[in-house]
Tab-separated table of C-alpha atoms and ligand atoms in Angstrom:
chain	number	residue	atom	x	y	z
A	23	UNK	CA	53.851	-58.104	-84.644
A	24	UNK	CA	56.239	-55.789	-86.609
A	25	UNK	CA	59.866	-55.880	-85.244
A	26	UNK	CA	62.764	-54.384	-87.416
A	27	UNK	CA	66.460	-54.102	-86.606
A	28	UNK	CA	67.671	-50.540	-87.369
A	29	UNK	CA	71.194	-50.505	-87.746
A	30	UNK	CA	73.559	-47.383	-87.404
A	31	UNK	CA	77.216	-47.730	-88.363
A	32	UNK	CA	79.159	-46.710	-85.391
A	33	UNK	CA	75.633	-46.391	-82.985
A	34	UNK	CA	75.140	-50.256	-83.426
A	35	UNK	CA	71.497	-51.969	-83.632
A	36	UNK	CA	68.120	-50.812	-82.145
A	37	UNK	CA	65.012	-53.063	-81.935
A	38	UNK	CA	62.186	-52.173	-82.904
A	39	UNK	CA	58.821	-53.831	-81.635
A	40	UNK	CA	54.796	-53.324	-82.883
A	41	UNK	CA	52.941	-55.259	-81.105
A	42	UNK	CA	49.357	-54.356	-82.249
A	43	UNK	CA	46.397	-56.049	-80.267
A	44	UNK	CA	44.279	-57.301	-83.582
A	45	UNK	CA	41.458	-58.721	-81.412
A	46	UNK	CA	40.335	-55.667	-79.457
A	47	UNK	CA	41.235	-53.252	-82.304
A	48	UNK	CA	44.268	-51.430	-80.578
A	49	UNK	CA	46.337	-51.597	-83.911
A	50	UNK	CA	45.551	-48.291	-84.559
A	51	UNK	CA	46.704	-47.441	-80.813
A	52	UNK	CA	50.029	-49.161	-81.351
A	53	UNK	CA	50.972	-46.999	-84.236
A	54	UNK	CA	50.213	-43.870	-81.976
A	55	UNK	CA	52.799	-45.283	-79.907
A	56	UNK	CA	55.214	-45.052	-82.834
A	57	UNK	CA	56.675	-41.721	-82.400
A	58	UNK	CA	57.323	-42.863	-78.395
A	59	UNK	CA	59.530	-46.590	-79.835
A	60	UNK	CA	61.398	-44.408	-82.232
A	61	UNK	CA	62.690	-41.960	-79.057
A	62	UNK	CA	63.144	-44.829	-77.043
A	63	UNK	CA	65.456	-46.181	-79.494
A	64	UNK	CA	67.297	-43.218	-80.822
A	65	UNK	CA	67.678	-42.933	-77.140
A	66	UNK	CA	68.892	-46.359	-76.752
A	67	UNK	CA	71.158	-46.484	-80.007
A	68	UNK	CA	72.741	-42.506	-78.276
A	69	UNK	CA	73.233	-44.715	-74.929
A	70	UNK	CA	74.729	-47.332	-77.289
A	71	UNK	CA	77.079	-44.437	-79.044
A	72	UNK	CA	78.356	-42.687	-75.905
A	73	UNK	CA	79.197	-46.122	-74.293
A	74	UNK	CA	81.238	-47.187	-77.213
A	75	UNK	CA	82.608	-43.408	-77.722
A	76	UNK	CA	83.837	-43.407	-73.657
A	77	UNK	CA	84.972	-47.081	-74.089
A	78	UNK	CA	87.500	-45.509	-77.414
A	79	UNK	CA	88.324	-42.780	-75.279
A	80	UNK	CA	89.370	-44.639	-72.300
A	81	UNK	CA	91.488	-47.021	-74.155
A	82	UNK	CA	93.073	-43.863	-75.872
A	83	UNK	CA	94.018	-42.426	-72.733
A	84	UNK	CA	95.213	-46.145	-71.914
A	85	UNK	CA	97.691	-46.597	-74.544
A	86	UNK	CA	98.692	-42.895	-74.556
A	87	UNK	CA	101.490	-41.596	-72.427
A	88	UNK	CA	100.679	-37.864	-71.873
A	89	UNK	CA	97.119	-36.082	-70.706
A	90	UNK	CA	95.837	-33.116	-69.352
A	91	UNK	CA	97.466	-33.902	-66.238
A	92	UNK	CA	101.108	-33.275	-67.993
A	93	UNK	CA	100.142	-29.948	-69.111
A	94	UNK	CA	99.123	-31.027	-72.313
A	95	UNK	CA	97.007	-29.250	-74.597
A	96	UNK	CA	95.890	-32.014	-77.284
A	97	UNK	CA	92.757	-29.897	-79.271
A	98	UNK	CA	94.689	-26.659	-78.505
A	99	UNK	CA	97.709	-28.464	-80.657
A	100	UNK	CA	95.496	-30.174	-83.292
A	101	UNK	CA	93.582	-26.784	-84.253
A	102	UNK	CA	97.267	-25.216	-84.773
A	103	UNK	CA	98.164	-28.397	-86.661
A	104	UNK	CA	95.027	-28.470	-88.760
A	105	UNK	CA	96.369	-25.277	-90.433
A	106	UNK	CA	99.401	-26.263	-91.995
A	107	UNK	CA	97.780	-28.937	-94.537
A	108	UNK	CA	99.475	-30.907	-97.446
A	109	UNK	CA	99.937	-34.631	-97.966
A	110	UNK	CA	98.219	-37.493	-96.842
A	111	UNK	CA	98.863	-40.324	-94.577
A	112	UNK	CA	96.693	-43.296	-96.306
A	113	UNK	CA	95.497	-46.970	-95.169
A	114	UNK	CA	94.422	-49.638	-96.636
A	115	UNK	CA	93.394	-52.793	-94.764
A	116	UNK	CA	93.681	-55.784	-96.510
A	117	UNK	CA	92.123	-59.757	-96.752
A	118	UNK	CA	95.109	-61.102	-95.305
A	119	UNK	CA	95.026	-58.917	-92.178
A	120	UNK	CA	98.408	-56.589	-93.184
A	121	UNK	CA	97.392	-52.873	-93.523
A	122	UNK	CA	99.466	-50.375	-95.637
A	123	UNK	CA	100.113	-47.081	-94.408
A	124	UNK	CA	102.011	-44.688	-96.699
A	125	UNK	CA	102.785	-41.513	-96.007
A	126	UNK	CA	102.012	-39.233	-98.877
A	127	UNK	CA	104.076	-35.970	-99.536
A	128	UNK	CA	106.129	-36.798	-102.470
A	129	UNK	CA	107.087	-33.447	-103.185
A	130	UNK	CA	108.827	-32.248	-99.329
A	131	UNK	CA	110.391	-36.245	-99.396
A	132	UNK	CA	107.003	-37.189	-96.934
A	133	UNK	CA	107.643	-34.615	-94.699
A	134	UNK	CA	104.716	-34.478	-92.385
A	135	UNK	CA	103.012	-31.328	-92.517
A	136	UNK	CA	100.344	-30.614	-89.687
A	137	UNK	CA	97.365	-32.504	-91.004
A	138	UNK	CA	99.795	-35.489	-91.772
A	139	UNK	CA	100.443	-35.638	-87.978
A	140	UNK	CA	96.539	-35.369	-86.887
A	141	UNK	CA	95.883	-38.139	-89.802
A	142	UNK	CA	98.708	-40.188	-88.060
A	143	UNK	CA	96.498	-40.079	-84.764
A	144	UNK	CA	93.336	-41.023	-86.780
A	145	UNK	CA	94.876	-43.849	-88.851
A	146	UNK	CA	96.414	-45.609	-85.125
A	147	UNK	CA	92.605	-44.985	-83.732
A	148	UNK	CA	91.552	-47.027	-86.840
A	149	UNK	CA	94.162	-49.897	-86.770
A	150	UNK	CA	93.304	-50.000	-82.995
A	151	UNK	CA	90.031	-50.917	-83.886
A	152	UNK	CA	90.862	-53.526	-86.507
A	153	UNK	CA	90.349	-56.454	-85.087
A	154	UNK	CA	91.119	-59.121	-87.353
A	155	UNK	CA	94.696	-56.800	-88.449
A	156	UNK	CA	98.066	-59.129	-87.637
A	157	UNK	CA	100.368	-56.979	-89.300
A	158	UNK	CA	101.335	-53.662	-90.499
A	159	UNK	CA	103.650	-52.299	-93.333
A	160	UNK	CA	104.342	-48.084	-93.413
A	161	UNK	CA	106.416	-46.652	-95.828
A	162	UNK	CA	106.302	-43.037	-97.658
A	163	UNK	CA	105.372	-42.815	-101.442
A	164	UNK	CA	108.068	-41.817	-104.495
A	165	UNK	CA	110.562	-44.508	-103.488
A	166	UNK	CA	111.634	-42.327	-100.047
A	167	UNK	CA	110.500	-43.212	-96.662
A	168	UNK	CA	109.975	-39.762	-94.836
A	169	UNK	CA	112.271	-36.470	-93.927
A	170	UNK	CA	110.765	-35.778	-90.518
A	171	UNK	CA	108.764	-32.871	-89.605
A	172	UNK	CA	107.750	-30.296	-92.037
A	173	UNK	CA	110.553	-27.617	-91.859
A	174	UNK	CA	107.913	-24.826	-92.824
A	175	UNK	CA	105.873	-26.198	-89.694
A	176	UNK	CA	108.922	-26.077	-87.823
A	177	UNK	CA	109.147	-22.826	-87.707
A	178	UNK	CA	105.568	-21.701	-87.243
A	179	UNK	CA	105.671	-23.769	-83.966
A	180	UNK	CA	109.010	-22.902	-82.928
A	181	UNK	CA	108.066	-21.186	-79.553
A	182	UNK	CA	107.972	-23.553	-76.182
A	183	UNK	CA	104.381	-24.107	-75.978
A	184	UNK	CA	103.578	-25.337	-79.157
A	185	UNK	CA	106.505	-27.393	-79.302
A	186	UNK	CA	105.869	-28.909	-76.349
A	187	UNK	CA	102.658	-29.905	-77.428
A	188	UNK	CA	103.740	-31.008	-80.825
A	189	UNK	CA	105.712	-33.401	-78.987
A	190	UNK	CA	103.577	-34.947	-76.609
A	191	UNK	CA	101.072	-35.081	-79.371
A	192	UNK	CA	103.575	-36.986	-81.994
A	193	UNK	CA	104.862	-39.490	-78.633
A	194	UNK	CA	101.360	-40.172	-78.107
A	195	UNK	CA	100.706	-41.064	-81.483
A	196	UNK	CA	103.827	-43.117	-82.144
A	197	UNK	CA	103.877	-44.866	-78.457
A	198	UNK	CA	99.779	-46.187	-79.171
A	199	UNK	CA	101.631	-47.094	-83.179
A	200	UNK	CA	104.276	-49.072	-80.950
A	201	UNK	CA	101.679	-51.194	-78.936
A	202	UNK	CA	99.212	-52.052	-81.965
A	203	UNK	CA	98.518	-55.614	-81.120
A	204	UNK	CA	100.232	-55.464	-84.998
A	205	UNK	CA	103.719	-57.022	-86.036
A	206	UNK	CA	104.709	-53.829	-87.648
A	207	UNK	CA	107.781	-53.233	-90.340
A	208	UNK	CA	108.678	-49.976	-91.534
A	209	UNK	CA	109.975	-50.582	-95.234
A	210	UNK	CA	112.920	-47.997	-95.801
A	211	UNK	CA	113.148	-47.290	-99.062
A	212	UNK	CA	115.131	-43.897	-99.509
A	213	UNK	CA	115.751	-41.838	-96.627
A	214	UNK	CA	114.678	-42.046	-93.305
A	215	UNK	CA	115.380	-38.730	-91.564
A	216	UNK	CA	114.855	-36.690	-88.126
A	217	UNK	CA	110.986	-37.409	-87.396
A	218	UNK	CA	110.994	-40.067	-90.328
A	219	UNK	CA	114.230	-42.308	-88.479
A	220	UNK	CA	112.039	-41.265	-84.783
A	221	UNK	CA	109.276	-43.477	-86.740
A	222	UNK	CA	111.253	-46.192	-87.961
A	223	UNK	CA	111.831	-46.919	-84.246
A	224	UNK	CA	108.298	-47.182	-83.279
A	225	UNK	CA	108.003	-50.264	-85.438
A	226	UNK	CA	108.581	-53.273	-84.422
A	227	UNK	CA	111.124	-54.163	-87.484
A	228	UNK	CA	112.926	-51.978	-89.970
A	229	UNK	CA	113.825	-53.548	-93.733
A	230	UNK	CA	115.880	-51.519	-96.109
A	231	UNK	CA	116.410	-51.147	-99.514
A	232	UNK	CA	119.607	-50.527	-101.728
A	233	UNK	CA	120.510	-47.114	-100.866
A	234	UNK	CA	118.610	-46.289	-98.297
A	235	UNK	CA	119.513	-44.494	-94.688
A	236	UNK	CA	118.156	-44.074	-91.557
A	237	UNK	CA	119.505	-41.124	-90.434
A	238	UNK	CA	119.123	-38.235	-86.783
A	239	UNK	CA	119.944	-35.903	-88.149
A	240	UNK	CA	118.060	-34.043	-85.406
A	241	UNK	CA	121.838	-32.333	-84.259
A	242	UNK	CA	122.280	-30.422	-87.451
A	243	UNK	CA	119.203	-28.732	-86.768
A	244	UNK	CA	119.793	-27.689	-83.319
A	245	UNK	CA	117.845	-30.277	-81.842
A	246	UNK	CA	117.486	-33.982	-80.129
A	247	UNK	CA	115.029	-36.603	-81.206
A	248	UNK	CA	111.466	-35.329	-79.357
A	249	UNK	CA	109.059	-37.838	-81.064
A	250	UNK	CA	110.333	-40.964	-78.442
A	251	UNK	CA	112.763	-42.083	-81.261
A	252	UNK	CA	116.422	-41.147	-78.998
A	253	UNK	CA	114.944	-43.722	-76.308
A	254	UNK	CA	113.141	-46.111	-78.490
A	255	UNK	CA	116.695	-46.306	-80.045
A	256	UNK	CA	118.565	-46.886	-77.044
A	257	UNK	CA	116.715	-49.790	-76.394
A	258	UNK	CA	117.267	-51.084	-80.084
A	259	UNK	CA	121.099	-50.682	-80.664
A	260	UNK	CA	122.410	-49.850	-77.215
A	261	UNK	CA	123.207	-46.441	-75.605
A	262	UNK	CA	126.777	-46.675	-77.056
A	263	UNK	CA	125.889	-46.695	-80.720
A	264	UNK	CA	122.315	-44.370	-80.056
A	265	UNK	CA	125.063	-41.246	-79.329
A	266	UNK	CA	127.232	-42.264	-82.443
A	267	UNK	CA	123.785	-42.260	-84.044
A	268	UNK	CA	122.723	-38.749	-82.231
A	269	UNK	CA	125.357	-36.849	-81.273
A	270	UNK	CA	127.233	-37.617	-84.765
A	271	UNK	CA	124.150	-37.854	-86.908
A	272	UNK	CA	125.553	-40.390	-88.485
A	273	UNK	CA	124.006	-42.100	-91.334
A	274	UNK	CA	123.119	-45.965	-90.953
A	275	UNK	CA	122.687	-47.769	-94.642
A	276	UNK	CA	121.494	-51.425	-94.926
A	277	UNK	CA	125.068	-52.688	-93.743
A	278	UNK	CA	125.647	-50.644	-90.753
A	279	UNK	CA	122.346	-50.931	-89.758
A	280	UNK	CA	122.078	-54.360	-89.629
A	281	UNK	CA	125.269	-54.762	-87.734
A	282	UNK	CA	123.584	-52.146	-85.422
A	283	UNK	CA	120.350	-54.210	-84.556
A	284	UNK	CA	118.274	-51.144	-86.099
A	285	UNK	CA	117.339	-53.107	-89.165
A	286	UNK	CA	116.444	-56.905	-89.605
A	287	UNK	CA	116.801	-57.207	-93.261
A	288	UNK	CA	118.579	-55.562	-96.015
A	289	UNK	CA	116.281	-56.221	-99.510
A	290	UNK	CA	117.303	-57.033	-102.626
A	291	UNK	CA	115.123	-54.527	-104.581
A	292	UNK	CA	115.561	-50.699	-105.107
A	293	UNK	CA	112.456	-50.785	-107.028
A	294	UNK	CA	109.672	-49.261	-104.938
A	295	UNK	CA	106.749	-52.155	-105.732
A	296	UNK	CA	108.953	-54.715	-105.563
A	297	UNK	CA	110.242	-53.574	-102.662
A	298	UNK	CA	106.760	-53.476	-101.035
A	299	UNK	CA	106.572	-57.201	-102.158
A	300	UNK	CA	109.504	-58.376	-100.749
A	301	UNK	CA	108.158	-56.958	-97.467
A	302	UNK	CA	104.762	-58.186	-97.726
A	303	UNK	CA	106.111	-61.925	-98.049
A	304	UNK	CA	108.465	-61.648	-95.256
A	305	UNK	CA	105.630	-60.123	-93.077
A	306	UNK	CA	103.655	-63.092	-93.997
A	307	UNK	CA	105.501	-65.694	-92.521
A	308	UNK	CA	105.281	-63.899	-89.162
A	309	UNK	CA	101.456	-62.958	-89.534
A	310	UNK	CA	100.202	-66.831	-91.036
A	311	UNK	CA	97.859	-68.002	-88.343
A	312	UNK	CA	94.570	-66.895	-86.653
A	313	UNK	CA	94.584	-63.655	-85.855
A	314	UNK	CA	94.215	-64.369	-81.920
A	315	UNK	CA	97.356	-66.239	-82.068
A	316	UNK	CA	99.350	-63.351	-83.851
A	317	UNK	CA	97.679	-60.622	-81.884
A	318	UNK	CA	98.680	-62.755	-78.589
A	319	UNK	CA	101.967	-62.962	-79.733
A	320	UNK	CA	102.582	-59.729	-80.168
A	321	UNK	CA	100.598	-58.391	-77.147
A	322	UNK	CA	103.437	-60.368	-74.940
A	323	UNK	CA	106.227	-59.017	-76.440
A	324	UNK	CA	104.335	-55.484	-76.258
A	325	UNK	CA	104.361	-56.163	-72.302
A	326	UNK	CA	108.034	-57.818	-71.850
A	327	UNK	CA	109.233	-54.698	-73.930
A	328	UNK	CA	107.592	-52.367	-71.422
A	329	UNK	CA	106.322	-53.405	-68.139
A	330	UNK	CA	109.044	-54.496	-64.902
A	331	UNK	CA	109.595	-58.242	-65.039
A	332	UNK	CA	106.300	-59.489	-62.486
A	333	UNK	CA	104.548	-56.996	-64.420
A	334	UNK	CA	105.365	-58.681	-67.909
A	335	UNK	CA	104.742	-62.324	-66.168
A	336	UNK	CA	100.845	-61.564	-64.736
A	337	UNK	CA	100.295	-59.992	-68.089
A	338	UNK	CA	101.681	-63.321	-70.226
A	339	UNK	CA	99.696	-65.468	-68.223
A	340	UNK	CA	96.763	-63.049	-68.599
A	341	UNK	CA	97.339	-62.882	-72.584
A	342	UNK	CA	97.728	-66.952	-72.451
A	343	UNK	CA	94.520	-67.528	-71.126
A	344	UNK	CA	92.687	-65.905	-74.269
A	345	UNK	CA	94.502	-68.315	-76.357
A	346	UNK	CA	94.272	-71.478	-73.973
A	347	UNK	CA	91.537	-73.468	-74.701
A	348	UNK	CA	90.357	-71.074	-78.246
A	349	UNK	CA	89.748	-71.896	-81.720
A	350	UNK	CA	92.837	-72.595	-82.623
A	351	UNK	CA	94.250	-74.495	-79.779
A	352	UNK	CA	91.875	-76.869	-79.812
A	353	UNK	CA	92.100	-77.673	-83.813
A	354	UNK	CA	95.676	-77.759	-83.298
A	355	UNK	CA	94.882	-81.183	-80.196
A	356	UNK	CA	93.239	-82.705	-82.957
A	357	UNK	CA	95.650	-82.375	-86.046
A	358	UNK	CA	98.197	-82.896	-83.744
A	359	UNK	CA	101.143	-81.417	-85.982
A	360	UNK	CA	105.177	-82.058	-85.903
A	361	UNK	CA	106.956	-79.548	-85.559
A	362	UNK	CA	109.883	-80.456	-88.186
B	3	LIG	C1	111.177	-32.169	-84.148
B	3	LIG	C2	111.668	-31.964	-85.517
B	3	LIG	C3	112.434	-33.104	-86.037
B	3	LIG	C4	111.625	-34.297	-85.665
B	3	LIG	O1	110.499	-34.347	-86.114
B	3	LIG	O2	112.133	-35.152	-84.923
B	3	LIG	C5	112.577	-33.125	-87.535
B	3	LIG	O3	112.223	-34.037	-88.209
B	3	LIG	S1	113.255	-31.761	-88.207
B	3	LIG	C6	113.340	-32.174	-89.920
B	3	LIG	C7	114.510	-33.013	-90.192
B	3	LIG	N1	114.658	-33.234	-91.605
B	3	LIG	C8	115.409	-32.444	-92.357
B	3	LIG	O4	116.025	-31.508	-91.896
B	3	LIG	C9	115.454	-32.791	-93.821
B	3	LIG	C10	115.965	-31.635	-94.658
B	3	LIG	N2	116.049	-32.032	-96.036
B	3	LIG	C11	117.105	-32.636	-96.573
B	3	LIG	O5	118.093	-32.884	-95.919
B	3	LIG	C12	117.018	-33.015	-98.022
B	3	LIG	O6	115.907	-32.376	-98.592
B	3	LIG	C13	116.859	-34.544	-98.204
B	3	LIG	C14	115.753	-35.138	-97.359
B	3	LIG	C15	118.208	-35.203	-97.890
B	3	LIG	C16	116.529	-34.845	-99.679
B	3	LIG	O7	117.523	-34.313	-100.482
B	3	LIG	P1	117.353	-34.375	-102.082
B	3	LIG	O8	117.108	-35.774	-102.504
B	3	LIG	O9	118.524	-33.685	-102.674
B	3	LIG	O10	115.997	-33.589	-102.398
B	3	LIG	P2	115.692	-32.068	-102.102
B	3	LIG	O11	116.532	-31.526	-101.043
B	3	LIG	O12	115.686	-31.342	-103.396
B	3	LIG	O13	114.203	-32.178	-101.528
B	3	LIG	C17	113.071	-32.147	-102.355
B	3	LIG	C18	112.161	-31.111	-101.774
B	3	LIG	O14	111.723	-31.561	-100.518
B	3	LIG	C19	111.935	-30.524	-99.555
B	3	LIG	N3	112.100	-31.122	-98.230
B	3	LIG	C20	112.783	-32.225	-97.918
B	3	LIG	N4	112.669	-32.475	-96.613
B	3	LIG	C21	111.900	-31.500	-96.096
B	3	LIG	C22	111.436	-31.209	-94.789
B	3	LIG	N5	111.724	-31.998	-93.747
B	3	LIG	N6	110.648	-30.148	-94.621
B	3	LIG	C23	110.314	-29.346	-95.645
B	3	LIG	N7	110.741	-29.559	-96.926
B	3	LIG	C24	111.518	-30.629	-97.125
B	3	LIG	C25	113.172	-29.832	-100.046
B	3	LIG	O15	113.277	-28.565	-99.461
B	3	LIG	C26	112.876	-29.778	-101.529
B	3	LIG	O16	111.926	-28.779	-101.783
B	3	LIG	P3	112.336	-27.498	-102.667
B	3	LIG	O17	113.410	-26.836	-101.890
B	3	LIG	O18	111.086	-26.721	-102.759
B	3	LIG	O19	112.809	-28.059	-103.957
């Protein structure tokens, strides 16, 4: 018998079976059929693809907040978005399970241009899919976090529709970024402004270096946050402080910010790898452990955050009983540790 394993990335693994009769000559017979196993199983690996492609979608539409329903146009606003190109947003995925996400656009201070916001979308779809990720660091390259939206975009989508859409498309993005099953930090290193302080707010902590300033400045350009960051930031510091933050567009440094609740830690280093170090080891003591366990963790806090209090409850107990009884549960009856 001749059986193979074909395997497709993304279309998974087809089997492949000869079974050739030697004693009443059908060999030949069985290689006929060949032509017929290989439709079958491009047939079976397409089945495969279009299961796991609806299963992606599904989840997509899941985690996001706005669809077709809302009047929203998502490949209408990509295609407009796809033509106003420049800069990069980058990933890397690394051994320990922390991924780095920069935002590349040096020269405009990481302003995202229009692919940078469709690269956004495609760099969540790929952390959603990481399974073994715990944690998640984004900053912007050149020692500056990020100055919002593209101004030059800005004004190429200023009319209603494509703003709307715009909108709806960057909320989507950033409210799927919020519920990564990820402990996520945005390192502030240099400004934070308008769509760049909106993202700082989708993470689940903010550390700052010297010198650096979160900063809506959304009011001096005729505007209000529009990427979820005015009620993300309501529930961080309060609505009292959010319209000091808004309607004053005020600037919040390491000190203030940390007096605020909008930023956890203020960092010794101005230097940007340093920085990026000093983040990466106080990630780490949050994202040590099995992935399940840190994944869980954050997955409860994900619901708390969100859902009405029964809601939040069913879901805990839900999340506990994929960590009940696991891997690292059970080691942990055995060792037995104290908790000094
Ligand atoms: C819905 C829109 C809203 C949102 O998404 O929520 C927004 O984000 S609107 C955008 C809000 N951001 C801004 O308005 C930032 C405007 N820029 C600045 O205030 C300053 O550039 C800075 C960020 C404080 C940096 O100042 P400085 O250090 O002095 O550098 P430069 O000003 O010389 O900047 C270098 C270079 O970068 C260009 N730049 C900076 N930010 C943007 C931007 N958001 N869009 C486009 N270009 C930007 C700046 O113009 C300089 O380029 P040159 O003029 O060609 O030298």
């Amino acid at each position: 018998m001749l059986s193979t394993l074909v395997q497709l990335p993304e279309l998974g693994t087809g089997e492949l079976h000869l079974e050739p009769d030697r004693h009443s000559g059908q060999e030949q017979d069985s290689w006929k059929e060949l032509p017929l196993r290989l439709t079958e199983m491009a047939l079976a690996l397409w089945k495969n693809f279009l299961q796991i492609t609806m299963k992606r979608i599904l989840q997509q539409r899941r985690l996001s907040l706005y669809n077709g329903a809302h009047g929203y146009e998502e490949e209408s606003i990509k295609k407009k978005l796809q033509q106003f190109s420049g800069g990069s947003v980058n990933l890397v995925k690394e051994d320990n399970g922390i991924a780095i996400l920069t935002l590349n656009n040096p020269k405009l201070m990481n302003a995202f241009t229009g692919t940078m916001m469709v690269e956004l979308q495609e760099r969540v779809t790929e952390l959603e899919n990481w399974k073994d990720g715990k944690g998640l660091i984004i900053h912007g390259a050149g020692n500056t976090f990020c100055s919002g939206s593209d101004l030059n975009v800005v004004k190429e989508i200023s009319n209603s529709q494509d703003g709307m859409n715009m909108c709806m498309f960057m909320q989507n993005t950033l409210t799927r970024l919020m519920r990564l099953p990820l402990i996520s930090v945005a390192l502030v290193q240099g400004k934070a402004f308008g769509g760049g302080a909106e993202l700082t707010t989708a993470c689940d902590f903010r550390l700052m270096t010297p010198g650096s300033e979160i900063r809506f400045v959304h009011k001096r350009m005729g505007l209000v946050p529009g990427w979820g960051g005015g009620a993300r930031l309501v529930r961080l510091v309060g609505g009292g402080a959010a319209l000091q933050l808004l309607a004053g567009a005020e600037r919040a440094g390491p000190e203030r910010a940390l007096a605020l609740g909008l930023a956890e830690l203020a960092l010794p280093s101005a230097d940007e790898a340093a920085a990026l170090a000093e983040a990466r080891a106080w990630l780490s003591q949050y994202t040590d452990g099995p992935a399940a366990v840190v994944r869980a963790a954050k997955k409860v806090v994900t619901a708390a955050r969100e859902l009405p209090l029964e809601d939040a409850l069913r879901t805990e107990k839900d999340i506990f009983g994929t960590v009940w009884g696991g891997p690292a549960n059970l080691e942990a009856l055995v060792r037995r540790p104290k908790h000094k």
